[in-house]
N, CA, C and O atoms as a DFTB+ gen file, in Angstrom:
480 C
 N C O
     1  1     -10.497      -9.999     -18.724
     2  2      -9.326      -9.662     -19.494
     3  2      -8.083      -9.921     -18.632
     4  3      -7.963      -9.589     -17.452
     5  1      -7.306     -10.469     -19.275
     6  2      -6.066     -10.642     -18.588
     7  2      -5.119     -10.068     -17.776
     8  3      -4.330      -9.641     -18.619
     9  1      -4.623      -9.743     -16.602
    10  2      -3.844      -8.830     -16.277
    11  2      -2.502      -8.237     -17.098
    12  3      -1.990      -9.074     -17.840
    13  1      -1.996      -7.204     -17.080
    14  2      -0.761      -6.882     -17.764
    15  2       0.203      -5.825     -17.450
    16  3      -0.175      -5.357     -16.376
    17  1       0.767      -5.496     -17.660
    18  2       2.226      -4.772     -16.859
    19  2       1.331      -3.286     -16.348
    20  3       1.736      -2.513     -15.481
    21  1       0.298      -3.169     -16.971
    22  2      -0.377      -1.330     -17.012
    23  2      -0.932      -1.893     -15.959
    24  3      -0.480      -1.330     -14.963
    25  1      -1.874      -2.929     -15.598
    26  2      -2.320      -2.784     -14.203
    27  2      -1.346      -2.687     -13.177
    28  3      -1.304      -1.753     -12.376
    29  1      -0.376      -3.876     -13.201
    30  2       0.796      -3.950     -12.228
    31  2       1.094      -2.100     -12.251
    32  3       0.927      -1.662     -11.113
    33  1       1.358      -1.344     -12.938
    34  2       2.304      -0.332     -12.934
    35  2       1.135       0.785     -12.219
    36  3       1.434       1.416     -11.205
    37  1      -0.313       0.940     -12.940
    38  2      -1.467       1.061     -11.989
    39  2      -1.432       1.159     -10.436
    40  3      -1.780       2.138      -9.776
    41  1      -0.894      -0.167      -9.908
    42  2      -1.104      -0.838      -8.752
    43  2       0.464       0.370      -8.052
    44  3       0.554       0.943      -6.966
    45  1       1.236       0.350      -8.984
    46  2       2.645       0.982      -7.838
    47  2       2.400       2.518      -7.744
    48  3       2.901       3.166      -6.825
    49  1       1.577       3.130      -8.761
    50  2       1.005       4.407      -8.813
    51  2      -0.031       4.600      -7.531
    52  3       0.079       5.655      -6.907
    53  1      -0.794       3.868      -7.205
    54  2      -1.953       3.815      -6.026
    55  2      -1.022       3.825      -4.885
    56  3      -1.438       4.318      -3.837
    57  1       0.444       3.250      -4.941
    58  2       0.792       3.249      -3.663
    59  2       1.764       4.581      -3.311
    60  3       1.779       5.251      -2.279
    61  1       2.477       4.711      -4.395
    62  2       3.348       6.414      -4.418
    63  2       1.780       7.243      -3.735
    64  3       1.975       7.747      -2.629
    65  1       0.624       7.371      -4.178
    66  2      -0.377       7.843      -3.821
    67  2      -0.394       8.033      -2.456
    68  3      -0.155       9.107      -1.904
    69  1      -0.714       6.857      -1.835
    70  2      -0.852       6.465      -0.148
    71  2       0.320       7.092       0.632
    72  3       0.278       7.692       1.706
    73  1       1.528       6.774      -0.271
    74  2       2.611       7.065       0.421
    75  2       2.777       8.926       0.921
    76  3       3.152       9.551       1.913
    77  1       2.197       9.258      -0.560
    78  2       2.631      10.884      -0.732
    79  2       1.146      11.339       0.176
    80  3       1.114      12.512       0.549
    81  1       0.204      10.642       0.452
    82  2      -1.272      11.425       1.749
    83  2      -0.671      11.300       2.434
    84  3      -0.566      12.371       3.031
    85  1       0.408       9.988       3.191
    86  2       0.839       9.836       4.815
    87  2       1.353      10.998       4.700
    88  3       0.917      11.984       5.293
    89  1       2.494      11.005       3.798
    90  2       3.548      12.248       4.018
    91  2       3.166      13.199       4.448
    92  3       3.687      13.548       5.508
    93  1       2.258      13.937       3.949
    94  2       1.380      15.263       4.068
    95  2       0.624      14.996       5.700
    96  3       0.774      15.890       6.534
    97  1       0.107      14.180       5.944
    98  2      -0.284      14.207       7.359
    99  2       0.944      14.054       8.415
   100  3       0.781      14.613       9.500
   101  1       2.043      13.414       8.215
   102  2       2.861      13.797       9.125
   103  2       3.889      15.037       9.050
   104  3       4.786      15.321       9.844
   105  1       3.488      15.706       7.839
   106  2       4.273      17.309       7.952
   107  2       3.074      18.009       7.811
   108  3       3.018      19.079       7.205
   109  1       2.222      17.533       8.272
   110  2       0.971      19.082       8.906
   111  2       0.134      19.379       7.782
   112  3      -0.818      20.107       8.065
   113  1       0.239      18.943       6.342
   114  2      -0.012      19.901       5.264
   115  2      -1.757      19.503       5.126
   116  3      -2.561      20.231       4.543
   117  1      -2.097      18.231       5.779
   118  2      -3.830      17.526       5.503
   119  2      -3.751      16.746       7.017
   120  3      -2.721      16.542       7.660
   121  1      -4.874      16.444       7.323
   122  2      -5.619      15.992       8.281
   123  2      -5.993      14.804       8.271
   124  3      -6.643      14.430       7.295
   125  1      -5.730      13.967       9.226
   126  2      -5.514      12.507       9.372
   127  2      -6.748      12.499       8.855
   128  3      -7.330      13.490       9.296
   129  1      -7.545      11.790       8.036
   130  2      -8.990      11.177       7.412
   131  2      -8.777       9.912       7.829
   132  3      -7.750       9.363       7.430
   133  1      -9.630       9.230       8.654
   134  2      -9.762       7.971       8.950
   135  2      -9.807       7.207       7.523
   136  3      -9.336       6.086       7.715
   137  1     -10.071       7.317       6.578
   138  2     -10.563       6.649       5.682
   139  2      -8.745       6.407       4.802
   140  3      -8.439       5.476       4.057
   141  1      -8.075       7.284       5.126
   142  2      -6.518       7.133       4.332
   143  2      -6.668       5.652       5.240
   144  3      -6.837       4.966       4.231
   145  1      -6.718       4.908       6.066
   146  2      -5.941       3.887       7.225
   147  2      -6.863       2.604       6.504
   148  3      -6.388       1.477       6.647
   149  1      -8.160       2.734       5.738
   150  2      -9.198       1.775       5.830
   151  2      -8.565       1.117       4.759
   152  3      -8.364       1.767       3.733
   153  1      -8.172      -0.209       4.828
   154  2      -7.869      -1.346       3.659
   155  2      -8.810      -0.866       2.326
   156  3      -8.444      -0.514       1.205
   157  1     -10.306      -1.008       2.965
   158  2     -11.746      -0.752       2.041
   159  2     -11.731       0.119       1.039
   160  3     -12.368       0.072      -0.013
   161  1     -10.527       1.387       1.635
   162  2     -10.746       2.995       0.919
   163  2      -9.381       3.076       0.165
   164  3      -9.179       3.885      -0.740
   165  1      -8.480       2.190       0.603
   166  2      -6.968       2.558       0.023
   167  2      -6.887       2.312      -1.140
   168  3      -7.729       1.466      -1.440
   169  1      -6.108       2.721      -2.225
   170  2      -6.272       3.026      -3.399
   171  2      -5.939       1.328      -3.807
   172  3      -6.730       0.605      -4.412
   173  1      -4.994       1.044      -3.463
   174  2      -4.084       0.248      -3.683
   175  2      -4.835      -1.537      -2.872
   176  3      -4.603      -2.585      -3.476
   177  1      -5.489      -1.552      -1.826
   178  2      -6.831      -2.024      -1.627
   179  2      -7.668      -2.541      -2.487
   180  3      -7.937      -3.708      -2.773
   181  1      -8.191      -1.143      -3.012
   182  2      -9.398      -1.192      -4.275
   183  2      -8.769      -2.120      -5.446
   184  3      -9.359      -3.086      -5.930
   185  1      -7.482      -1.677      -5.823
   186  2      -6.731      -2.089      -6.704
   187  2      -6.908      -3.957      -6.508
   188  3      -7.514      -4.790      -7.181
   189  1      -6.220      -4.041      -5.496
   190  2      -6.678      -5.767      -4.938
   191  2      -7.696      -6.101      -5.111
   192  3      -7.599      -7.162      -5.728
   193  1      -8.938      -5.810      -4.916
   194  2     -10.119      -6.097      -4.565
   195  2     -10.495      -6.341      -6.096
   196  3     -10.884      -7.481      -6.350
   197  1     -10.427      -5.327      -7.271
   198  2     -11.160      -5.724      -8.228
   199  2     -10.636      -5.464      -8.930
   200  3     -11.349      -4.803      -9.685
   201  1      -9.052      -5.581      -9.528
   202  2      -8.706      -5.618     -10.456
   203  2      -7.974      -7.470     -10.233
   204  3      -8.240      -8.412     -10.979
   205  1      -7.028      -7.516      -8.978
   206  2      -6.048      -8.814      -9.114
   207  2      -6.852      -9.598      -8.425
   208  3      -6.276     -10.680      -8.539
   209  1      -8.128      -9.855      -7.562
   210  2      -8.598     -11.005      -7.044
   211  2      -9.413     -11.270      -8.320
   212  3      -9.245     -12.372      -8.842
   213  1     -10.208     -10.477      -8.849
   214  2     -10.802     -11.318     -10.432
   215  2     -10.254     -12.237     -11.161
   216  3     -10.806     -13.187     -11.715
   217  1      -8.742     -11.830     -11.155
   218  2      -7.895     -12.332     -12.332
   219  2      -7.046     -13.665     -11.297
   220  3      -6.899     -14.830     -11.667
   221  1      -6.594     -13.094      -9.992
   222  2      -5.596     -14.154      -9.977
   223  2      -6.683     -15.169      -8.800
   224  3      -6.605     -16.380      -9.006
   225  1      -7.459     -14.813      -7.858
   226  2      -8.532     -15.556      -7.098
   227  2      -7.559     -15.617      -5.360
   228  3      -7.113     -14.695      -4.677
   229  1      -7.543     -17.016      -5.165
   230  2      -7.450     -16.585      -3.869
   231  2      -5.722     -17.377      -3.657
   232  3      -5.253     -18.170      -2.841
   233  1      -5.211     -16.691      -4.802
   234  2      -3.640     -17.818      -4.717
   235  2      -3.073     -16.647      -3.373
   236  3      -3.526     -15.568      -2.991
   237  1      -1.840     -17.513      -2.918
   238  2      -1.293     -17.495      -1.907
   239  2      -0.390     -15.599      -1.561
   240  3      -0.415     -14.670      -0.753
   241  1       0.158     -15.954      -2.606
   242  2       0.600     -14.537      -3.241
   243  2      -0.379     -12.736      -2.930
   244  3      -0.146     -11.564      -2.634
   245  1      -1.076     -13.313      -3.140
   246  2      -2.766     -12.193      -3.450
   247  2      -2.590     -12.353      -1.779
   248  3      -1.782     -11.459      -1.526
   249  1      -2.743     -12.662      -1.189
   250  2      -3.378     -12.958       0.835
   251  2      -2.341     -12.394       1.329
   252  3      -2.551     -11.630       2.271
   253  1      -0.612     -12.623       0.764
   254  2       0.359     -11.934       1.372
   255  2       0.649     -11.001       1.055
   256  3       1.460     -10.491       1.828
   257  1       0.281     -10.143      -0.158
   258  2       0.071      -8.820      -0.852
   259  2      -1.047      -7.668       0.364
   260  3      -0.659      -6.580       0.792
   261  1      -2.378      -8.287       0.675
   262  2      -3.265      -8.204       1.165
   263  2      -2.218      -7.659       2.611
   264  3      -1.845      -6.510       2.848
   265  1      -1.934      -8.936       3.421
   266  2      -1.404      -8.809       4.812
   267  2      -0.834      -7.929       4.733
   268  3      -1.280      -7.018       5.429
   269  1       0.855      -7.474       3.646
   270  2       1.364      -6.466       3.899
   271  2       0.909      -5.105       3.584
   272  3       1.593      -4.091       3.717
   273  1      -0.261      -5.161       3.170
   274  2      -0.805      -3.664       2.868
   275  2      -1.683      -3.546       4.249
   276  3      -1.776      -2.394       4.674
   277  1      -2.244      -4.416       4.898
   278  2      -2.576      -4.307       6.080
   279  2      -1.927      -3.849       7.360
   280  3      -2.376      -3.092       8.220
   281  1      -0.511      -4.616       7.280
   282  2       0.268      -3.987       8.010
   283  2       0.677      -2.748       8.089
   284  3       0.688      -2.129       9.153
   285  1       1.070      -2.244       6.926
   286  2       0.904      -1.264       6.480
   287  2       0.348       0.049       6.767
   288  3       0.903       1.093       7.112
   289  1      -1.117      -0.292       6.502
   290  2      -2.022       1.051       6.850
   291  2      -2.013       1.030       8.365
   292  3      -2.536       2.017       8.883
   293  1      -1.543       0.136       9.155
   294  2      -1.973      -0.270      10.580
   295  2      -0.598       0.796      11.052
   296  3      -0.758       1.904      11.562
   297  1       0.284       0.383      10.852
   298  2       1.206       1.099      11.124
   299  2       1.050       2.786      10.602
   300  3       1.547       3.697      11.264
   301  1       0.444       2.973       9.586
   302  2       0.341       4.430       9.015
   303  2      -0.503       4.704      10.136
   304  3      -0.191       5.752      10.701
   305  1      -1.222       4.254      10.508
   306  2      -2.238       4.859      11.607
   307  2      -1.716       5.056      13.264
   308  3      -2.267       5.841      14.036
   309  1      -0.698       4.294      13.582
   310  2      -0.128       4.797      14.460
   311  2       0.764       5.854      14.679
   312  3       0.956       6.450      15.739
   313  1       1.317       6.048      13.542
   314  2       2.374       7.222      13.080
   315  2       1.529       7.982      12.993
   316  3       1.818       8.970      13.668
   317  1       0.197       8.126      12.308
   318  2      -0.861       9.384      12.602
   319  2      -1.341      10.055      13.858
   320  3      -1.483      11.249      14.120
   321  1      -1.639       8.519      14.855
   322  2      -1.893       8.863      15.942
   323  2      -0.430       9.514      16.882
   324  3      -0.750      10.334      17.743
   325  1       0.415       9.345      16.820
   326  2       1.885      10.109      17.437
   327  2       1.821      10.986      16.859
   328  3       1.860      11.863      17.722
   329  1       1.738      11.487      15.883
   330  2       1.599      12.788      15.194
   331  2       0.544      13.637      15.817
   332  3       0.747      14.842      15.963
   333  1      -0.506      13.110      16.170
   334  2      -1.597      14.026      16.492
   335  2      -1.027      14.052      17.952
   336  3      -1.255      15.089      18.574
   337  1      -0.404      13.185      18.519
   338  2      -0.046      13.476      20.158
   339  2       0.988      13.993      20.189
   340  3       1.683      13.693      21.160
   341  1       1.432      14.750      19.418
   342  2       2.412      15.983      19.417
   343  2       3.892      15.096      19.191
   344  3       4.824      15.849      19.474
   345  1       4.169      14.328      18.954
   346  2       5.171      13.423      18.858
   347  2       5.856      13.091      17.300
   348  3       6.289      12.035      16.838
   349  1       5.772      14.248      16.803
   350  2       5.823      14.764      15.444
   351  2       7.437      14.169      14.901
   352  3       7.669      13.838      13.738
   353  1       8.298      14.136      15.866
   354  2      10.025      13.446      15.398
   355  2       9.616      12.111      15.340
   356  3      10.124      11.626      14.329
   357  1       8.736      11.027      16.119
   358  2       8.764       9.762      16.165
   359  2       8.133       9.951      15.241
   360  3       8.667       9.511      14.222
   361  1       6.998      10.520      15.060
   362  2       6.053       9.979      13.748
   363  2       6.824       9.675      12.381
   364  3       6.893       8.682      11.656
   365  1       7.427      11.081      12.340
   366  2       8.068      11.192      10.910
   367  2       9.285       9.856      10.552
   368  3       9.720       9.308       9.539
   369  1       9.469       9.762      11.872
   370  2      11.181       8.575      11.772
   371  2      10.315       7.121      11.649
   372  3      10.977       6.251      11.084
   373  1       9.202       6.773      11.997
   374  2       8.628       5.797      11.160
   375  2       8.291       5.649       9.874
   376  3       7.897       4.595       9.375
   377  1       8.453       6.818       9.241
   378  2       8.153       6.561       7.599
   379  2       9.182       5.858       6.836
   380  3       9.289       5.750       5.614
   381  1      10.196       5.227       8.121
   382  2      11.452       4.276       7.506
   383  2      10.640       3.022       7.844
   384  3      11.467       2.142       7.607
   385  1       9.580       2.434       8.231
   386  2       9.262       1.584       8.243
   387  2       8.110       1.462       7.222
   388  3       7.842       0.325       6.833
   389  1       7.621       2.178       6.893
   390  2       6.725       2.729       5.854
   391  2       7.226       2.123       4.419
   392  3       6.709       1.513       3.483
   393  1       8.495       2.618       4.758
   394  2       9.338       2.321       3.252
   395  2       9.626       0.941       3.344
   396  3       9.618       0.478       2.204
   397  1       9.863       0.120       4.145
   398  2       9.950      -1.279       4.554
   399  2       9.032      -2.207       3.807
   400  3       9.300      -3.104       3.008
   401  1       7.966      -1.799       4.232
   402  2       6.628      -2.330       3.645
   403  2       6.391      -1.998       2.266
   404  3       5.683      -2.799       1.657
   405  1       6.854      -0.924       1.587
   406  2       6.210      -0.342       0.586
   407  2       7.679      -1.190      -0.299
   408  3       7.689      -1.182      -1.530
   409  1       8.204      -1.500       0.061
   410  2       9.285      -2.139      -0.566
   411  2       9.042      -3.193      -0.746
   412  3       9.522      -3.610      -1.800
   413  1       8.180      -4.275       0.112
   414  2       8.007      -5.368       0.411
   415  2       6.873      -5.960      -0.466
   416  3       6.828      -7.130      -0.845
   417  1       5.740      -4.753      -0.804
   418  2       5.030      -4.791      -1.895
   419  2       5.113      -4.562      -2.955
   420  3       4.347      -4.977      -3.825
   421  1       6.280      -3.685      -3.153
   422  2       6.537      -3.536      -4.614
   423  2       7.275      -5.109      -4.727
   424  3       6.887      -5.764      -5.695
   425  1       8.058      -5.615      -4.040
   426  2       8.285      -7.252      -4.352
   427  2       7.376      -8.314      -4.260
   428  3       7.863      -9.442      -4.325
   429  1       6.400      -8.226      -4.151
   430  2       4.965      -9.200      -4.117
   431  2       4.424      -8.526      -5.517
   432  3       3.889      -9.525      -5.995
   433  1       4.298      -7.903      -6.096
   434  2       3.924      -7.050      -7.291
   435  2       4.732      -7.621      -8.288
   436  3       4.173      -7.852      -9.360
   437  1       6.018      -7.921      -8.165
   438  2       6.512      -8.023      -9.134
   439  2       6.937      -9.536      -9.471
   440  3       7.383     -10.108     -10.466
   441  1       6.574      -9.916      -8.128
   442  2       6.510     -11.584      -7.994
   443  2       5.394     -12.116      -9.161
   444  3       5.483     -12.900     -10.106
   445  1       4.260     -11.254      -8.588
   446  2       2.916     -11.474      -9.630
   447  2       3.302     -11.303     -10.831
   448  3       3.674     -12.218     -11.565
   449  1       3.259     -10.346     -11.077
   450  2       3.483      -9.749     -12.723
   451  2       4.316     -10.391     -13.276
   452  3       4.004     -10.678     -14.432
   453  1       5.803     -10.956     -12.761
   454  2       6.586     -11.773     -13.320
   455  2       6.029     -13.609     -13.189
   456  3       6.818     -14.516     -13.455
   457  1       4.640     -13.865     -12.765
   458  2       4.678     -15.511     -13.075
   459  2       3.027     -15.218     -13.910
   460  3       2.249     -16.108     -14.252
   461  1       2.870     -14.049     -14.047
   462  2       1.720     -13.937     -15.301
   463  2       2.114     -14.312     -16.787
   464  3       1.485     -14.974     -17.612
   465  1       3.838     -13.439     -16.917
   466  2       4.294     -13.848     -18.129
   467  2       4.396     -15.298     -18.362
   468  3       4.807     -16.162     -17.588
   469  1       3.876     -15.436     -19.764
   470  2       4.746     -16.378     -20.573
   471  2       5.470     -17.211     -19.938
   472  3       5.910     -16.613     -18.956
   473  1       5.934     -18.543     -19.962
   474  2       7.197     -18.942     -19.988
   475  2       7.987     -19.480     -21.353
   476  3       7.705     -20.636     -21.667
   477  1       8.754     -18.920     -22.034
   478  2       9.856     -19.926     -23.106
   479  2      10.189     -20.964     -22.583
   480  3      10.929     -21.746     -23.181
């Protein structure tokens, strides 16, 4: 079945998700889970894996979607690890880079979703 704006919108919901677990591990409220950091386990991951590689395959777009969610969790995991080494001001002041990325995917998202449509 074709992709359509509910998956795309799907896909930005999985990442408010990711975004709102980091949060909580760098203000104390949950416990770093290795598995928040794993590409394999991330919501937004899964989302890639078997909803947009079915549909769109291995276009160029999909690999740089991929990278920046990689970067991504890579970086969430270092901000976890400063957090756990008591370094709780640096951790938190990286969630401006957090937003960097999460910005960067919501523009690869919408790159997609906008060359699915139609053209007139």
């Amino acid at each position: 079945m074709p992709l359509s704006s509910f998956d795309f919108q799907q896909a930005r919901v999985r990442q408010v998700l990711f975004k709102s677990r980091l949060r909580s591990v760098l203000y104390g409220v949950r416990e770093a889970d290795p598995a928040l950091f794993a590409y394999a386990e991330n919501p937004l991951g899964q989302w890639i894996q078997t909803v947009l590689k079915p549909e769109l395959g291995n276009q160029p777009a999909v690999y740089e979607l991929e990278n920046t969610l990689q970067q991504m969790l890579g970086t969430s995991f270092e901000l976890a690890n400063r957090y756990q080494r008591g370094l709780i001001e640096e951790a938190r002041a990286g969630l401006d880079q957090i937003n960097i990325f999460a910005d960067q995917i919501e523009n690869q998202l919408l790159s997609l979703e906008s060359g699915l449509k139609p053209k007139l």
